[in-house]
Amino acid sequence: ILVAAPFAAAMSTVDSFMLMISSAFVRDIYQHHFNPAASERTIKRLSYLSMIVVGSIVTIAAINPPKFLQYFIVFAGGGLSTSFLVPMIMTLYWRRSNTAGVLAAMFGGLGVYVSFYLVAFIRVGELKALPLFWLDQFAWGVIASGVAGIVVTWLTAPPAQEQVDRFFPRE
């Protein structure tokens, strides 16, 4: 019974993530962008298919697990941070922030962050930090995210004034 509890918790977490990933692919991407009038039967079949694909990928990855899971956790956490930190600050505190600027910040930060890891993987043969000018790739990703977000925001049209007033009411 003592061993069953942690396994039950792990299975619960895994099936929740599988459901979330399937829903994100099918409802948020396929139905929202490609086929808004998709039937429930189509949605159900695509949900099953996406769960099979994701489950197969995870199973294949589990056959040869990494030496240290820490690398993947650090990589994922840093990637998410470089993708969303600056865009979140832009949308919360900058009235001029727009969709193009936020997307540029997201992809710019993530692109630089992943590029550093790819260069390290090519040079060293493993996922590890290779600082440049004494800064970690996370710092370079955040800097790139900020620069890309600000430059693209200033080069594109500002958001509609009614939208700005909705999120930044005047006192």
Tab-separated table of C-alpha atoms in Angstrom, residues 18 21-23 25-26 30 41-57:
chain	number	residue	atom	x	y	z
A	18	MET	CA	-1.830	13.632	-21.514
A	21	ILE	CA	-1.706	18.030	-24.316
A	22	SER	CA	-4.407	16.274	-26.325
A	23	SER	CA	-6.880	19.044	-25.604
A	25	PHE	CA	-3.619	20.097	-29.882
A	26	VAL	CA	-7.173	19.229	-30.818
A	30	TYR	CA	-7.005	22.188	-34.750
A	41	ARG	CA	-16.596	12.359	-33.809
A	42	THR	CA	-13.623	14.050	-35.516
A	43	ILE	CA	-12.595	15.734	-32.272
A	44	LYS	CA	-12.778	12.394	-30.444
A	45	ARG	CA	-10.678	10.597	-33.058
A	46	LEU	CA	-8.056	13.329	-33.157
A	47	SER	CA	-7.916	13.306	-29.353
A	48	TYR	CA	-7.231	9.573	-29.357
A	49	LEU	CA	-4.643	9.975	-32.103
A	50	SER	CA	-2.815	12.789	-30.318
A	51	MET	CA	-2.782	10.785	-27.063
A	52	ILE	CA	-1.312	7.787	-28.906
A	53	VAL	CA	1.357	9.931	-30.574
A	54	VAL	CA	2.347	11.751	-27.377
A	55	GLY	CA	2.250	8.524	-25.363
A	56	SER	CA	4.470	6.798	-27.925
A	57	ILE	CA	7.000	9.632	-27.882
